Amino acid sequence: MTTTRTILITGGAGFIGSHVVRLFVTKYPQYRIVNVDALTYAGNLENLSDIDDRPNYVFEKVNILDTAEVKRLFDQYQPDGVIHLAAESHVDRSIHSPLDFVYTNVIGTVNLLNEAKRLWSPHPASPQGEGVSPRFYHVSTDEVYGALGETGFFTEETKYDPHSPYSASKASSDHFVRAYHDTYGLPVVISNCSNNYGPFHFPEKLIPLFINNILEKKPLPVYGDGLYTRDWLFVKDHATAIDKVFHEGKNGMTYNIGGFNEWKNIDLVKLLCKLMDEKLGNAPGTSDALITYVKDRPGHDRRYAIDAGKINRELGWKPSVTFEEGLALTIDWYLANAVWLRNVTSGEYQGYYDRQYGGVV
Ligand code: NAD
Ligand code: TYD
């Protein structure tokens, strides 16, 4: 088959990136998809074992901080699209090691922007020829907007007000992407999405950590009073939104992506406990007994909630599954993939977990 586009997807071995790579490789056999990933603790090629023999898929183990290697990728593959997901993504880690987040999330993003600018100048020439417009798509988070009170939603006009080192680094990278659009005319698009959940989610984030801990009969560490609110979206719905924004979004625009699906942490944890007990054949209340309130996360944002009206109106995107359906699919996936869970919770990750919670829970 003739290749019509070449797209670099960074962070493709991570949680969301692996779903985006899978979607693009299977839906667009005419595209060449180059997965660029450093394989940090959060990246795992097992996440892509079902598609890694496809002829339109290439893996490149490259750290986006390595400018010579990033240049090589742009020279060698002449991409006309970049979908940038590579990042340090965990708020708790950012509190312990903020510089790692500055390096990858800010400097790594600018390295990619520089190469896209070099390859695609003068804009809007495309290395793939007539008819294909190059595009740099930066995947970001709703956490850049800061925290909401009891009411209201983040819109695309909400002022940036990041509080954690993670969200500060993502906000900074968003600003650089816009600056390259405004200063150099780089064709960019950005989306800011709410909390994702689903298969291949690394078990340091709330939902997969708690599934893992229930399976291992370990305490479930709920931060603070547990009344913090997040807006949850099934990861495959985020991937379809990314497909829409990449192909149909307008240059220079931002699109908020969310599930209109707010949950207070403690309510979500209780639902998860109930579903897990049902699936595992436990007596009701077995997993609830593992809930342990622990010291709060410093700078913890009280509430996130996305107004996803713009992407719905302009691009016709909406989530395909309810939270109850998505959560049931997710639990079933973790129960069926015990080997994956065991593999990713061994080694370096286990050390991190013990250091952070060893004395608390
Ligand atoms: P993840 O931590 O699961 O995966 C990140 C991937 O990036 C890993 O495969 C890792 O190996 C790779 N990576 C990290 N540093 C790298 C470097 N220097 N060079 C090359 N590769 C590197 O993250 P995720 O949850 O899949 O998030 C993906 C993106 O989506 C991030 O940009 C994140 O900010 C954003 N996002 C995440 C969520 C969420 O709920 N997880 C919500 C909104 C936006
Ligand atoms: P997390 O999954 O880390 O995502 P984010 O911080 O990016 O929103 O956390 C989701 C919510 O769950 C957040 O309010 C922090 C809380 N949380 C806990 O209460 N206990 C935990 O062990 C973790 C990881 C998170």
CSV table of C-alpha atoms and ligand atoms in Angstrom, one decimal:
chain,number,residue,atom,x,y,z
A,1,MET,CA,0.0,0.0,0.0
A,2,THR,CA,1.3,3.5,-0.8
A,3,THR,CA,2.1,5.6,2.2
A,4,THR,CA,0.1,8.8,2.2
A,5,ARG,CA,1.3,10.3,5.5
A,6,THR,CA,4.0,9.8,8.1
A,7,ILE,CA,3.2,10.6,11.6
A,8,LEU,CA,5.5,10.6,14.6
A,9,ILE,CA,3.6,9.7,17.8
A,10,THR,CA,5.7,10.4,20.9
A,11,GLY,CA,5.0,8.5,24.1
A,12,GLY,CA,3.4,5.8,22.1
A,13,ALA,CA,4.5,3.1,24.5
A,14,GLY,CA,2.7,4.8,27.4
A,15,PHE,CA,-0.9,4.5,28.6
A,16,ILE,CA,-2.8,7.0,26.2
A,17,GLY,CA,-0.1,6.9,23.5
A,18,SER,CA,-0.5,3.1,23.1
A,19,HIS,CA,-4.2,3.5,22.4
A,20,VAL,CA,-3.5,6.3,19.9
A,21,VAL,CA,-0.9,4.3,18.1
A,22,ARG,CA,-3.2,1.3,17.9
A,23,LEU,CA,-6.1,3.4,16.6
A,24,PHE,CA,-3.9,5.1,13.9
A,25,VAL,CA,-2.1,1.9,12.8
A,26,THR,CA,-5.3,-0.1,12.4
A,27,LYS,CA,-7.6,2.6,11.1
A,28,TYR,CA,-5.1,4.2,8.7
A,29,PRO,CA,-3.1,1.4,7.0
A,30,GLN,CA,-2.0,4.0,4.4
A,31,TYR,CA,-0.2,6.0,7.1
A,32,ARG,CA,3.2,5.2,8.4
A,33,ILE,CA,3.2,5.5,12.2
A,34,VAL,CA,6.5,6.0,14.0
A,35,ASN,CA,6.3,5.5,17.7
A,36,VAL,CA,9.0,7.6,19.4
A,37,ASP,CA,9.4,6.6,23.1
A,38,ALA,CA,12.3,6.5,25.5
A,39,LEU,CA,10.7,3.6,27.4
A,40,THR,CA,10.9,5.1,30.9
A,41,TYR,CA,9.3,3.3,33.8
A,42,ALA,CA,5.9,4.3,32.3
A,43,GLY,CA,6.6,3.0,28.8
A,44,ASN,CA,6.1,-0.6,27.9
A,45,LEU,CA,6.2,-2.2,24.5
A,46,GLU,CA,3.9,-5.0,25.8
A,47,ASN,CA,1.2,-2.4,25.5
A,48,LEU,CA,1.5,-2.7,21.7
A,49,SER,CA,2.2,-6.4,21.2
A,50,ASP,CA,-1.0,-7.0,19.2
A,51,ILE,CA,0.0,-4.5,16.5
A,52,ASP,CA,3.8,-4.3,16.5
A,53,ASP,CA,4.1,-6.6,13.4
A,54,ARG,CA,2.0,-4.3,11.2
A,55,PRO,CA,3.8,-3.1,8.1
A,56,ASN,CA,2.9,0.6,8.7
A,57,TYR,CA,4.3,0.6,12.3
A,58,VAL,CA,7.8,1.5,13.3
A,59,PHE,CA,9.2,1.8,16.8
A,60,GLU,CA,12.1,4.2,17.6
A,61,LYS,CA,13.6,4.1,21.1
A,62,VAL,CA,14.5,7.8,21.4
A,63,ASN,CA,14.6,10.2,24.3
A,64,ILE,CA,13.1,13.5,23.1
A,65,LEU,CA,15.8,15.3,25.1
A,66,ASP,CA,18.4,13.9,22.7
A,67,THR,CA,18.5,16.7,20.1
A,68,ALA,CA,20.7,14.8,17.6
A,69,GLU,CA,18.4,11.8,17.7
A,70,VAL,CA,15.3,14.0,17.3
A,71,LYS,CA,16.9,15.6,14.3
A,72,ARG,CA,17.7,12.2,12.9
A,73,LEU,CA,14.1,11.1,13.2
A,74,PHE,CA,12.8,14.2,11.3
A,75,ASP,CA,15.5,13.8,8.6
A,76,GLN,CA,15.0,10.1,8.2
A,77,TYR,CA,11.2,9.9,8.3
A,78,GLN,CA,10.2,13.4,6.9
A,79,PRO,CA,7.0,13.3,8.9
A,80,ASP,CA,4.1,15.6,8.0
A,81,GLY,CA,2.5,15.1,11.4
A,82,VAL,CA,3.5,14.9,15.0
A,83,ILE,CA,1.2,13.8,17.8
A,84,HIS,CA,3.1,14.6,21.0
A,85,LEU,CA,2.2,12.6,24.1
A,86,ALA,CA,5.6,11.8,25.6
A,87,ALA,CA,5.7,13.3,29.1
A,88,GLU,CA,6.3,12.7,32.7
A,89,SER,CA,2.7,12.4,33.8
A,90,HIS,CA,2.3,11.7,37.5
A,91,VAL,CA,1.6,14.6,39.8
A,92,ASP,CA,3.1,12.8,42.9
A,93,ARG,CA,6.4,12.1,41.1
A,94,SER,CA,6.5,15.8,40.0
A,95,ILE,CA,6.3,16.8,43.7
A,96,HIS,CA,9.4,14.7,44.4
A,97,SER,CA,11.4,15.4,41.2
A,98,PRO,CA,10.2,18.6,39.5
A,99,LEU,CA,13.2,18.9,37.3
A,100,ASP,CA,12.5,15.6,35.4
A,101,PHE,CA,9.2,17.3,34.4
A,102,VAL,CA,10.9,20.4,33.2
A,103,TYR,CA,13.3,18.4,31.1
A,104,THR,CA,10.9,16.1,29.3
A,105,ASN,CA,7.7,18.1,29.3
A,106,VAL,CA,9.2,21.6,28.5
A,107,ILE,CA,12.6,21.1,26.9
A,108,GLY,CA,11.6,17.9,25.2
A,109,THR,CA,8.6,19.6,23.7
A,110,VAL,CA,10.7,22.6,22.5
A,111,ASN,CA,13.2,20.1,20.9
A,112,LEU,CA,10.3,18.6,18.8
A,113,LEU,CA,9.0,22.1,17.9
A,114,ASN,CA,12.4,23.1,16.7
A,115,GLU,CA,12.7,20.1,14.4
A,116,ALA,CA,9.1,20.5,13.1
A,117,LYS,CA,9.8,24.2,12.4
A,118,ARG,CA,13.1,23.3,10.6
A,119,LEU,CA,11.4,20.6,8.4
A,120,TRP,CA,8.2,22.4,7.6
A,121,SER,CA,9.7,25.9,6.8
A,122,PRO,CA,8.6,27.7,4.9
A,123,HIS,CA,5.1,26.9,6.2
A,124,PRO,CA,2.9,25.4,4.9
A,125,ALA,CA,5.1,23.2,2.7
A,126,SER,CA,4.8,19.5,3.5
A,127,PRO,CA,7.5,17.0,2.9
A,128,GLN,CA,4.8,14.6,1.7
A,129,GLY,CA,3.9,17.0,-1.2
A,130,GLU,CA,0.7,18.7,-2.3
A,131,GLY,CA,-2.5,18.1,-0.5
A,132,VAL,CA,-1.2,17.2,2.9
A,133,SER,CA,-0.8,20.0,5.5
A,134,PRO,CA,1.7,19.3,8.2
A,135,ARG,CA,0.5,19.5,11.8
A,136,PHE,CA,2.1,19.5,15.3
A,137,TYR,CA,-0.5,18.2,17.7
A,138,HIS,CA,0.3,18.7,21.4
A,139,VAL,CA,-1.7,16.5,23.8
A,140,SER,CA,-2.2,18.3,27.1
A,141,THR,CA,-4.2,18.2,30.3
A,142,ASP,CA,-7.0,20.1,32.0
A,143,GLU,CA,-4.7,20.5,35.1
A,144,VAL,CA,-3.2,23.6,33.4
A,145,TYR,CA,-6.4,25.4,34.4
A,146,GLY,CA,-5.9,25.0,38.1
A,147,ALA,CA,-8.7,24.1,40.5
A,148,LEU,CA,-12.5,24.8,40.4
A,149,GLY,CA,-14.8,25.4,43.4
A,150,GLU,CA,-18.1,23.5,43.8
A,151,THR,CA,-19.5,24.8,40.5
A,152,GLY,CA,-18.4,25.8,37.0
A,153,PHE,CA,-16.3,24.1,34.2
A,154,PHE,CA,-13.0,24.7,32.5
A,155,THR,CA,-13.6,26.1,29.0
A,156,GLU,CA,-11.0,26.9,26.3
A,157,GLU,CA,-11.0,30.5,27.6
A,158,THR,CA,-10.2,29.6,31.2
A,159,LYS,CA,-7.0,31.3,32.3
A,160,TYR,CA,-4.1,29.0,33.0
A,161,ASP,CA,-3.4,28.6,36.8
A,162,PRO,CA,-1.3,25.5,37.3
A,163,HIS,CA,-0.4,24.4,40.9
A,164,SER,CA,1.6,21.2,40.7
A,165,PRO,CA,5.0,20.9,39.1
A,166,TYR,CA,3.4,18.6,36.6
A,167,SER,CA,0.7,21.0,35.6
A,168,ALA,CA,3.2,23.9,35.6
A,169,SER,CA,5.4,22.0,33.2
A,170,LYS,CA,2.4,21.1,30.9
A,171,ALA,CA,1.2,24.7,31.0
A,172,SER,CA,4.7,25.8,30.0
A,173,SER,CA,4.8,23.4,27.1
A,174,ASP,CA,1.4,24.5,25.9
A,175,HIS,CA,2.6,28.1,25.9
A,176,PHE,CA,5.7,27.1,23.9
A,177,VAL,CA,3.5,25.4,21.3
A,178,ARG,CA,1.3,28.5,21.0
A,179,ALA,CA,4.4,30.7,20.8
A,180,TYR,CA,5.7,28.6,17.9
A,181,HIS,CA,2.4,29.1,16.1
A,182,ASP,CA,2.2,32.9,16.8
A,183,THR,CA,5.9,33.6,16.2
A,184,TYR,CA,6.9,31.2,13.4
A,185,GLY,CA,3.5,30.2,11.9
A,186,LEU,CA,4.0,26.6,12.9
A,187,PRO,CA,0.7,24.7,12.2
A,188,VAL,CA,-0.2,23.5,15.7
A,189,VAL,CA,-3.3,22.3,17.6
A,190,ILE,CA,-3.6,21.6,21.3
A,191,SER,CA,-6.1,19.6,23.3
A,192,ASN,CA,-6.6,19.6,27.1
A,193,CYS,CA,-8.2,16.5,28.5
A,194,SER,CA,-9.5,15.4,31.8
A,195,ASN,CA,-8.4,12.3,33.8
A,196,ASN,CA,-8.3,9.1,31.7
A,197,TYR,CA,-8.8,5.5,32.8
A,198,GLY,CA,-8.8,2.1,31.1
A,199,PRO,CA,-6.5,-0.7,30.0
A,200,PHE,CA,-2.7,-0.3,30.2
A,201,HIS,CA,-3.0,2.5,32.8
A,202,PHE,CA,0.1,2.4,34.9
A,203,PRO,CA,-0.7,1.4,38.5
A,204,GLU,CA,0.5,4.5,40.2
A,205,LYS,CA,-2.6,6.5,39.2
A,206,LEU,CA,-5.8,6.2,41.3
A,207,ILE,CA,-7.9,3.6,39.5
A,208,PRO,CA,-5.3,1.1,38.4
A,209,LEU,CA,-3.4,1.5,41.7
A,210,PHE,CA,-6.5,0.7,43.7
A,211,ILE,CA,-7.4,-2.3,41.4
A,212,ASN,CA,-3.9,-3.6,42.0
A,213,ASN,CA,-4.1,-3.1,45.8
A,214,ILE,CA,-7.5,-4.7,46.0
A,215,LEU,CA,-6.1,-7.8,44.2
A,216,GLU,CA,-3.1,-7.8,46.5
A,217,LYS,CA,-5.2,-7.0,49.6
A,218,LYS,CA,-3.1,-3.9,50.3
A,219,PRO,CA,-4.5,-0.6,51.8
A,220,LEU,CA,-6.2,1.9,49.5
A,221,PRO,CA,-4.5,5.2,50.3
A,222,VAL,CA,-7.2,8.0,49.9
A,223,TYR,CA,-5.6,11.4,50.1
A,224,GLY,CA,-7.0,14.0,52.6
A,225,ASP,CA,-10.7,13.9,53.1
A,226,GLY,CA,-11.3,12.1,49.8
A,227,LEU,CA,-13.7,14.8,48.6
A,228,TYR,CA,-11.5,15.9,45.7
A,229,THR,CA,-13.3,15.7,42.3
A,230,ARG,CA,-12.1,14.5,38.9
A,231,ASP,CA,-13.8,14.2,35.6
A,232,TRP,CA,-13.1,10.7,34.2
A,233,LEU,CA,-12.9,9.7,30.5
A,234,PHE,CA,-12.4,6.2,29.1
A,235,VAL,CA,-9.0,6.2,27.3
A,236,LYS,CA,-10.4,4.8,24.0
A,237,ASP,CA,-12.7,7.8,23.8
A,238,HIS,CA,-9.7,10.1,24.3
A,239,ALA,CA,-8.0,8.3,21.4
A,240,THR,CA,-11.0,8.9,19.1
A,241,ALA,CA,-11.1,12.6,20.2
A,242,ILE,CA,-7.3,12.8,19.3
A,243,ASP,CA,-8.1,11.3,15.9
A,244,LYS,CA,-10.8,14.0,15.3
A,245,VAL,CA,-8.7,16.9,16.5
A,246,PHE,CA,-5.6,15.8,14.5
A,247,HIS,CA,-7.6,15.5,11.2
A,248,GLU,CA,-10.3,18.1,11.6
A,249,GLY,CA,-9.2,20.6,14.3
A,250,LYS,CA,-8.2,24.1,13.2
A,251,ASN,CA,-4.6,25.4,13.4
A,252,GLY,CA,-3.9,27.5,16.4
A,253,MET,CA,-6.9,26.2,18.3
A,254,THR,CA,-7.4,24.5,21.6
A,255,TYR,CA,-10.0,21.8,22.2
A,256,ASN,CA,-11.1,20.7,25.7
A,257,ILE,CA,-11.9,16.9,26.0
A,258,GLY,CA,-13.8,15.5,28.9
A,259,GLY,CA,-16.5,13.0,29.9
A,260,PHE,CA,-19.0,15.2,31.7
A,261,ASN,CA,-18.4,12.6,34.3
A,262,GLU,CA,-17.4,14.0,37.7
A,263,TRP,CA,-16.7,11.8,40.7
A,264,LYS,CA,-15.6,12.6,44.2
A,265,ASN,CA,-12.6,10.3,44.8
A,266,ILE,CA,-14.2,8.5,47.8
A,267,ASP,CA,-17.4,7.8,45.8
A,268,LEU,CA,-15.4,6.5,42.9
A,269,VAL,CA,-13.3,4.3,45.3
A,270,LYS,CA,-16.4,2.9,46.9
A,271,LEU,CA,-17.9,2.1,43.5
A,272,LEU,CA,-14.7,0.4,42.5
A,273,CYS,CA,-14.6,-1.6,45.7
A,274,LYS,CA,-18.2,-2.8,45.1
A,275,LEU,CA,-17.5,-3.8,41.5
A,276,MET,CA,-14.3,-5.6,42.4
A,277,ASP,CA,-16.0,-7.5,45.3
A,278,GLU,CA,-18.7,-8.6,42.8
A,279,LYS,CA,-16.2,-9.7,40.2
A,280,LEU,CA,-14.0,-11.5,42.7
A,281,GLY,CA,-16.9,-13.1,44.5
A,282,ASN,CA,-15.9,-11.4,47.8
A,283,ALA,CA,-18.4,-10.7,50.6
A,284,PRO,CA,-19.8,-7.2,50.3
A,285,GLY,CA,-17.6,-4.7,52.1
A,286,THR,CA,-14.4,-6.7,51.8
A,287,SER,CA,-12.5,-4.1,49.7
A,288,ASP,CA,-14.1,-1.1,51.5
A,289,ALA,CA,-12.2,-2.3,54.6
A,290,LEU,CA,-9.0,-1.6,52.8
A,291,ILE,CA,-9.8,2.1,52.4
A,292,THR,CA,-7.2,4.1,54.4
A,293,TYR,CA,-7.2,7.9,54.7
A,294,VAL,CA,-3.7,9.2,54.4
A,295,LYS,CA,-1.9,12.6,54.5
A,296,ASP,CA,-3.0,14.9,51.7
A,297,ARG,CA,-1.1,15.6,48.5
A,298,PRO,CA,0.5,19.0,48.8
A,299,GLY,CA,-1.1,21.6,46.6
A,300,HIS,CA,-4.0,19.1,45.8
A,301,ASP,CA,-6.4,20.7,43.3
A,302,ARG,CA,-10.0,20.4,44.7
A,303,ARG,CA,-12.0,19.9,41.6
A,304,TYR,CA,-11.5,19.5,37.8
A,305,ALA,CA,-14.5,19.6,35.4
A,306,ILE,CA,-14.3,20.1,31.6
A,307,ASP,CA,-16.8,21.7,29.4
A,308,ALA,CA,-16.3,19.6,26.3
A,309,GLY,CA,-19.0,21.5,24.3
A,310,LYS,CA,-16.7,22.9,21.7
A,311,ILE,CA,-15.3,19.6,20.4
A,312,ASN,CA,-18.8,18.3,20.4
A,313,ARG,CA,-20.3,21.2,18.4
A,314,GLU,CA,-17.4,21.7,16.0
A,315,LEU,CA,-16.0,18.2,15.5
A,316,GLY,CA,-19.0,16.1,16.5
A,317,TRP,CA,-17.1,14.1,19.1
A,318,LYS,CA,-18.7,12.6,22.2
A,319,PRO,CA,-17.7,9.8,24.6
A,320,SER,CA,-19.0,6.4,23.5
A,321,VAL,CA,-19.2,4.6,26.8
A,322,THR,CA,-20.7,5.5,30.2
A,323,PHE,CA,-18.5,5.4,33.3
A,324,GLU,CA,-20.1,2.3,34.6
A,325,GLU,CA,-19.4,0.5,31.2
A,326,GLY,CA,-15.9,1.8,31.0
A,327,LEU,CA,-15.1,0.9,34.6
A,328,ALA,CA,-16.4,-2.6,34.1
A,329,LEU,CA,-14.3,-3.0,30.9
A,330,THR,CA,-11.3,-1.7,32.8
A,331,ILE,CA,-11.7,-4.1,35.7
A,332,ASP,CA,-12.2,-7.0,33.4
A,333,TRP,CA,-9.1,-6.1,31.5
A,334,TYR,CA,-6.9,-5.9,34.7
A,335,LEU,CA,-8.3,-9.3,35.8
A,336,ALA,CA,-7.5,-10.8,32.5
A,337,ASN,CA,-4.0,-9.3,32.3
A,338,ALA,CA,-2.4,-10.3,35.6
A,339,VAL,CA,0.9,-10.9,33.9
A,340,TRP,CA,1.1,-7.3,32.5
A,341,LEU,CA,0.2,-6.0,36.0
A,342,ARG,CA,2.9,-8.2,37.6
A,343,ASN,CA,5.5,-7.1,35.0
A,344,VAL,CA,4.9,-3.4,35.4
A,345,THR,CA,4.7,-3.5,39.2
A,346,SER,CA,8.1,-5.2,39.6
A,347,GLY,CA,11.5,-3.4,39.5
A,348,GLU,CA,11.9,0.3,39.7
A,349,TYR,CA,8.2,1.1,40.2
A,350,GLN,CA,8.0,-1.1,43.3
A,351,GLY,CA,10.8,0.8,44.8
A,352,TYR,CA,9.1,4.1,44.2
A,353,TYR,CA,5.9,2.9,45.7
A,354,ASP,CA,7.6,1.6,48.9
A,355,ARG,CA,9.5,4.9,49.3
A,356,GLN,CA,6.4,7.0,49.0
A,357,TYR,CA,4.0,5.0,51.1
A,358,GLY,CA,6.1,2.6,53.0
A,359,GLY,CA,5.7,4.3,56.3
A,360,VAL,CA,2.1,5.7,55.8
A,361,VAL,CA,-0.2,2.9,54.8
B,1,NAD,P1,2.3,7.8,30.6
B,1,NAD,O1,3.2,8.3,31.7
B,1,NAD,O2,1.5,6.6,30.7
B,1,NAD,O3,3.2,7.6,29.3
B,1,NAD,C1,4.2,8.6,28.9
B,1,NAD,C2,5.1,7.9,27.8
B,1,NAD,O4,6.1,8.9,27.5
B,1,NAD,C3,5.8,6.7,28.3
B,1,NAD,O5,5.7,5.7,27.3
B,1,NAD,C4,7.3,7.1,28.4
B,1,NAD,O6,8.2,6.1,28.2
B,1,NAD,C5,7.4,8.2,27.4
B,1,NAD,N1,8.4,9.2,27.8
B,1,NAD,C6,8.6,9.9,28.9
B,1,NAD,N2,9.6,10.7,28.9
B,1,NAD,C7,10.1,10.6,27.6
B,1,NAD,C8,11.2,11.2,26.9
B,1,NAD,N3,12.0,12.1,27.6
B,1,NAD,N4,11.4,10.9,25.6
B,1,NAD,C9,10.6,10.0,25.0
B,1,NAD,N5,9.6,9.4,25.6
B,1,NAD,C10,9.4,9.7,26.9
B,1,NAD,O7,1.4,9.1,30.2
B,1,NAD,P2,-0.1,9.1,29.7
B,1,NAD,O8,-1.0,9.1,30.9
B,1,NAD,O9,-0.3,8.1,28.6
B,1,NAD,O10,-0.2,10.6,29.2
B,1,NAD,C11,0.2,10.9,27.8
B,1,NAD,C12,0.0,12.3,27.6
B,1,NAD,O11,-1.3,12.8,27.8
B,1,NAD,C13,0.9,13.2,28.5
B,1,NAD,O12,1.4,14.3,27.7
B,1,NAD,C14,-0.1,13.7,29.5
B,1,NAD,O13,0.3,15.0,30.0
B,1,NAD,C15,-1.3,13.8,28.7
B,1,NAD,N6,-2.6,13.6,29.5
B,1,NAD,C16,-2.7,12.6,30.3
B,1,NAD,C17,-3.9,12.4,31.0
B,1,NAD,C18,-4.2,11.2,31.9
B,1,NAD,O14,-5.2,11.1,32.6
B,1,NAD,N7,-3.3,10.2,32.0
B,1,NAD,C19,-5.0,13.3,30.9
B,1,NAD,C20,-4.8,14.4,30.0
B,1,NAD,C21,-3.6,14.5,29.3
B,2,TYD,P1,-4.3,10.6,39.9
B,2,TYD,O1,-4.8,9.4,39.4
B,2,TYD,O2,-2.8,10.7,40.4
B,2,TYD,O3,-4.5,11.8,38.8
B,2,TYD,P2,-4.4,13.4,39.0
B,2,TYD,O4,-3.6,13.7,40.2
B,2,TYD,O5,-3.6,13.7,37.7
B,2,TYD,O6,-5.8,13.9,39.0
B,2,TYD,O7,-5.2,11.1,41.1
B,2,TYD,C1,-6.6,11.2,40.9
B,2,TYD,C2,-7.2,11.7,42.3
B,2,TYD,O8,-7.0,10.7,43.2
B,2,TYD,C3,-6.5,12.9,42.8
B,2,TYD,O9,-7.4,13.7,43.5
B,2,TYD,C4,-5.5,12.3,43.8
B,2,TYD,C5,-6.3,11.1,44.4
B,2,TYD,N1,-5.4,10.0,44.8
B,2,TYD,C6,-5.6,9.4,46.0
B,2,TYD,O10,-6.5,9.8,46.8
B,2,TYD,N2,-4.8,8.3,46.4
B,2,TYD,C7,-3.8,7.8,45.5
B,2,TYD,O11,-3.1,6.9,45.9
B,2,TYD,C8,-3.7,8.4,44.2
B,2,TYD,C9,-2.6,8.0,43.3
B,2,TYD,C10,-4.5,9.5,43.9
